[in-house]
mmCIF file of C-alpha atoms in Angstrom:
data_model
loop_
_atom_site.group_PDB
_atom_site.id
_atom_site.type_symbol
_atom_site.label_atom_id
_atom_site.label_comp_id
_atom_site.label_asym_id
_atom_site.label_seq_id
_atom_site.Cartn_x
_atom_site.Cartn_y
_atom_site.Cartn_z
ATOM 1 C CA MET A 1 205.454 90.510 143.538
ATOM 2 C CA ILE A 2 205.159 88.683 147.193
ATOM 3 C CA PRO A 3 207.925 88.240 149.782
ATOM 4 C CA GLN A 4 209.869 84.881 149.429
ATOM 5 C CA PRO A 5 208.809 81.764 151.298
ATOM 6 C CA THR A 6 210.351 81.312 154.989
ATOM 7 C CA ASP A 7 211.083 78.050 156.450
ATOM 8 C CA ARG A 8 207.671 77.355 157.214
ATOM 9 C CA LEU A 9 205.386 80.121 155.376
ATOM 10 C CA THR A 10 204.509 80.962 152.129
ATOM 11 C CA PHE A 11 202.653 84.019 150.812
ATOM 12 C CA ARG A 12 200.014 84.343 148.007
ATOM 13 C CA CYS A 13 197.340 87.124 147.433
ATOM 14 C CA MET A 14 194.188 87.159 148.991
ATOM 15 C CA THR A 15 191.170 86.145 146.531
ATOM 16 C CA ASP A 16 187.416 85.612 146.963
ATOM 17 C CA ALA A 17 188.040 81.807 147.607
ATOM 18 C CA ASP A 18 189.734 83.128 151.162
ATOM 19 C CA LEU A 19 186.371 84.359 152.574
ATOM 20 C CA ASP A 20 185.749 81.259 154.569
ATOM 21 C CA ASP A 21 189.179 81.298 156.132
ATOM 22 C CA MET A 22 189.527 84.656 156.595
ATOM 23 C CA CYS A 23 185.870 84.831 158.504
ATOM 24 C CA ARG A 24 187.455 81.885 161.030
ATOM 25 C CA LEU A 25 190.522 84.438 161.485
ATOM 26 C CA LEU A 26 189.097 87.980 161.941
ATOM 27 C CA GLY A 27 185.846 86.788 162.854
ATOM 28 C CA ASP A 28 187.945 85.044 166.058
ATOM 29 C CA ALA A 29 187.240 86.862 169.154
ATOM 30 C CA GLU A 30 190.774 85.970 170.285
ATOM 31 C CA VAL A 31 192.245 87.152 166.804
ATOM 32 C CA MET A 32 190.662 90.377 167.171
ATOM 33 C CA ARG A 33 190.880 90.763 170.777
ATOM 34 C CA TYR A 34 192.759 94.274 170.151
ATOM 35 C CA TYR A 35 190.461 95.509 167.674
ATOM 36 C CA PRO A 36 186.806 97.215 168.065
ATOM 37 C CA ARG A 37 184.949 93.596 167.473
ATOM 38 C CA ALA A 38 185.308 90.561 165.639
ATOM 39 C CA LYS A 39 184.605 91.039 161.929
ATOM 40 C CA SER A 40 181.232 90.287 160.495
ATOM 41 C CA ARG A 41 181.368 87.890 157.130
ATOM 42 C CA ASN A 42 180.714 91.164 154.964
ATOM 43 C CA GLU A 43 183.320 93.086 157.026
ATOM 44 C CA VAL A 44 185.709 90.208 156.346
ATOM 45 C CA GLN A 45 184.919 90.634 152.309
ATOM 46 C CA ARG A 46 185.404 93.924 152.394
ATOM 47 C CA TRP A 47 189.029 93.176 153.897
ATOM 48 C CA ILE A 48 189.207 90.935 151.545
ATOM 49 C CA ASN A 49 188.198 93.832 148.687
ATOM 50 C CA TRP A 50 190.257 95.963 150.561
ATOM 51 C CA SER A 51 193.674 93.853 149.884
ATOM 52 C CA LYS A 52 193.090 93.104 146.321
ATOM 53 C CA ASP A 53 192.655 97.076 145.921
ATOM 54 C CA ASN A 54 195.777 97.548 147.484
ATOM 55 C CA TYR A 55 197.594 94.807 144.905
ATOM 56 C CA ALA A 56 196.281 96.871 142.404
ATOM 57 C CA LYS A 57 196.737 100.341 143.529
ATOM 58 C CA HIS A 58 200.264 99.571 145.375
ATOM 59 C CA GLY A 59 201.464 95.820 144.567
ATOM 60 C CA PHE A 60 201.553 94.904 147.895
ATOM 61 C CA GLY A 61 199.259 94.080 150.647
ATOM 62 C CA LEU A 62 198.479 91.873 153.191
ATOM 63 C CA TRP A 63 199.174 88.227 152.107
ATOM 64 C CA VAL A 64 197.708 85.051 153.122
ATOM 65 C CA ILE A 65 200.171 83.166 154.664
ATOM 66 C CA GLU A 66 199.995 79.071 154.300
ATOM 67 C CA HIS A 67 202.295 76.454 155.978
ATOM 68 C CA ARG A 68 204.630 75.676 153.166
ATOM 69 C CA THR A 69 204.625 71.791 153.558
ATOM 70 C CA THR A 70 200.774 71.299 153.648
ATOM 71 C CA GLY A 71 199.889 74.695 152.610
ATOM 72 C CA ASP A 72 197.041 74.729 155.399
ATOM 73 C CA PHE A 73 195.946 78.102 155.977
ATOM 74 C CA ILE A 74 197.421 80.137 159.001
ATOM 75 C CA GLY A 75 196.252 83.709 158.699
ATOM 76 C CA ASP A 76 197.537 86.964 156.824
ATOM 77 C CA CYS A 77 200.727 89.256 157.051
ATOM 78 C CA GLY A 78 201.873 91.862 154.908
ATOM 79 C CA LEU A 79 202.385 95.532 154.176
ATOM 80 C CA THR A 80 199.861 98.522 153.587
ATOM 81 C CA TRP A 81 199.767 102.222 154.467
ATOM 82 C CA GLN A 82 198.627 103.415 157.378
ATOM 83 C CA ASN A 83 198.096 107.300 158.589
ATOM 84 C CA VAL A 84 199.769 108.162 161.998
ATOM 85 C CA ASP A 85 198.935 111.402 163.401
ATOM 86 C CA GLY A 86 199.068 112.955 159.665
ATOM 87 C CA GLN A 87 202.085 110.594 158.495
ATOM 88 C CA GLU A 88 201.363 108.026 155.928
ATOM 89 C CA VAL A 89 204.034 105.337 156.976
ATOM 90 C CA LEU A 90 204.087 101.192 155.748
ATOM 91 C CA GLU A 91 203.029 99.074 158.290
ATOM 92 C CA VAL A 92 203.817 95.320 158.945
ATOM 93 C CA GLY A 93 200.539 93.717 159.852
ATOM 94 C CA TYR A 94 199.241 90.368 161.032
ATOM 95 C CA HIS A 95 197.438 87.752 162.221
ATOM 96 C CA VAL A 96 197.340 84.344 162.804
ATOM 97 C CA LEU A 97 194.785 81.669 163.543
ATOM 98 C CA PRO A 98 194.893 80.828 167.798
ATOM 99 C CA GLU A 99 195.551 77.258 167.173
ATOM 100 C CA ARG A 100 198.673 78.931 165.058
ATOM 101 C CA GLN A 101 199.831 81.331 168.016
ATOM 102 C CA GLY A 102 202.712 80.587 169.835
ATOM 103 C CA GLN A 103 204.754 78.907 167.389
ATOM 104 C CA GLY A 104 206.976 81.712 165.779
ATOM 105 C CA LEU A 105 204.814 82.441 162.976
ATOM 106 C CA ALA A 106 204.043 85.707 163.173
ATOM 107 C CA THR A 107 207.453 86.660 163.766
ATOM 108 C CA GLU A 108 208.641 84.980 160.800
ATOM 109 C CA GLY A 109 205.697 85.952 158.583
ATOM 110 C CA ALA A 110 206.813 89.493 160.081
ATOM 111 C CA SER A 111 210.446 89.007 159.354
ATOM 112 C CA ALA A 112 209.798 88.306 155.792
ATOM 113 C CA CYS A 113 207.450 91.391 155.302
ATOM 114 C CA LEU A 114 210.184 93.720 156.838
ATOM 115 C CA ARG A 115 212.648 92.315 154.480
ATOM 116 C CA TYR A 116 210.487 92.640 151.125
ATOM 117 C CA GLY A 117 209.710 96.248 152.647
ATOM 118 C CA PHE A 118 213.374 97.233 152.859
ATOM 119 C CA GLU A 119 215.106 95.172 149.914
ATOM 120 C CA THR A 120 211.777 95.020 147.394
ATOM 121 C CA LEU A 121 210.276 98.427 147.947
ATOM 122 C CA ASP A 122 212.853 100.343 149.366
ATOM 123 C CA ALA A 123 211.338 101.546 152.124
ATOM 124 C CA THR A 124 213.204 103.997 154.921
ATOM 125 C CA MET A 125 211.063 103.114 157.122
ATOM 126 C CA VAL A 126 208.589 100.326 158.267
ATOM 127 C CA ALA A 127 205.980 100.572 161.522
ATOM 128 C CA ALA A 128 204.133 98.352 163.535
ATOM 129 C CA ILE A 129 200.792 100.340 164.836
ATOM 130 C CA ILE A 130 199.618 98.397 167.828
ATOM 131 C CA ASN A 131 197.342 98.248 171.005
ATOM 132 C CA PRO A 132 199.715 99.094 174.007
ATOM 133 C CA ASP A 133 197.959 95.911 176.034
ATOM 134 C CA ASN A 134 198.884 93.326 172.928
ATOM 135 C CA MET A 135 202.071 91.990 174.163
ATOM 136 C CA ALA A 136 202.565 89.422 171.919
ATOM 137 C CA SER A 137 201.929 91.544 168.568
ATOM 138 C CA ARG A 138 204.917 93.947 170.569
ATOM 139 C CA ARG A 139 207.128 90.955 171.480
ATOM 140 C CA VAL A 140 206.535 89.739 167.450
ATOM 141 C CA ALA A 141 207.828 93.987 166.516
ATOM 142 C CA GLU A 142 210.692 93.344 169.044
ATOM 143 C CA ARG A 143 211.557 90.009 167.485
ATOM 144 C CA ILE A 144 212.095 91.600 164.237
ATOM 145 C CA GLY A 145 214.424 94.194 165.445
ATOM 146 C CA MET A 146 211.739 96.915 165.931
ATOM 147 C CA THR A 147 211.711 99.471 168.640
ATOM 148 C CA VAL A 148 208.974 102.119 170.161
ATOM 149 C CA TRP A 149 209.033 105.143 167.851
ATOM 150 C CA LYS A 150 205.859 106.923 169.863
ATOM 151 C CA SER A 151 202.769 106.288 171.890
ATOM 152 C CA THR A 152 199.280 108.163 170.202
ATOM 153 C CA ARG A 153 196.220 107.396 169.653
ATOM 154 C CA ASP A 154 194.618 106.238 166.223
ATOM 155 C CA PRO A 155 191.576 108.455 164.439
ATOM 156 C CA SER A 156 189.453 106.755 166.655
ATOM 157 C CA GLY A 157 190.794 108.132 169.391
ATOM 158 C CA ALA A 158 192.480 104.491 171.028
ATOM 159 C CA PRO A 159 196.056 104.446 172.261
ATOM 160 C CA ILE A 160 198.344 102.922 170.096
ATOM 161 C CA VAL A 161 202.155 102.368 170.445
ATOM 162 C CA VAL A 162 204.042 102.874 166.999
ATOM 163 C CA TYR A 163 207.265 100.591 166.208
ATOM 164 C CA SER A 164 209.583 101.164 163.584
ATOM 165 C CA SER A 165 212.752 99.684 161.999
ATOM 166 C CA HIS A 166 214.938 101.689 159.522
ATOM 167 C CA GLY A 167 216.080 98.844 157.784
ATOM 168 C CA HIS A 168 219.374 98.583 159.168
ATOM 169 C CA GLU A 169 218.047 95.832 161.921
ATOM 170 C CA ALA A 170 216.272 93.551 158.939
#
């Protein structure tokens, strides 16, 4: 299952046919600014494989988001299990092409995924794991009703701020 379409977005499962679009997204230095580096084509293929594995194992993952009217590729957005300080948490994540940023699309997609987590998956909490310097991503989390849960470090030792929602805001 996938989230319901929004006013401007549709969601669909990622496939190998998305490799070029996903390379455009995850290979972009600006999109990946708060990651260790932009991803290579092989790393993007692994990302797609990981997404497909998540669909098979959990029934959800990161989905491709496309413009509802034009069908244009916009990015990815979805829910994945992540480890925060030894605790498995359901995380909402999102990446949007640079030319589509600043239009509220990440907020729209993340809001739909948050609702999906609570209404379809019966999650009790959804998190967003964000580099503290990534103010745009932090604003997305805040706009969908998330609040800071904790500041900690990811498994590589990099600082992160973890936002959370418990459903009543969604």
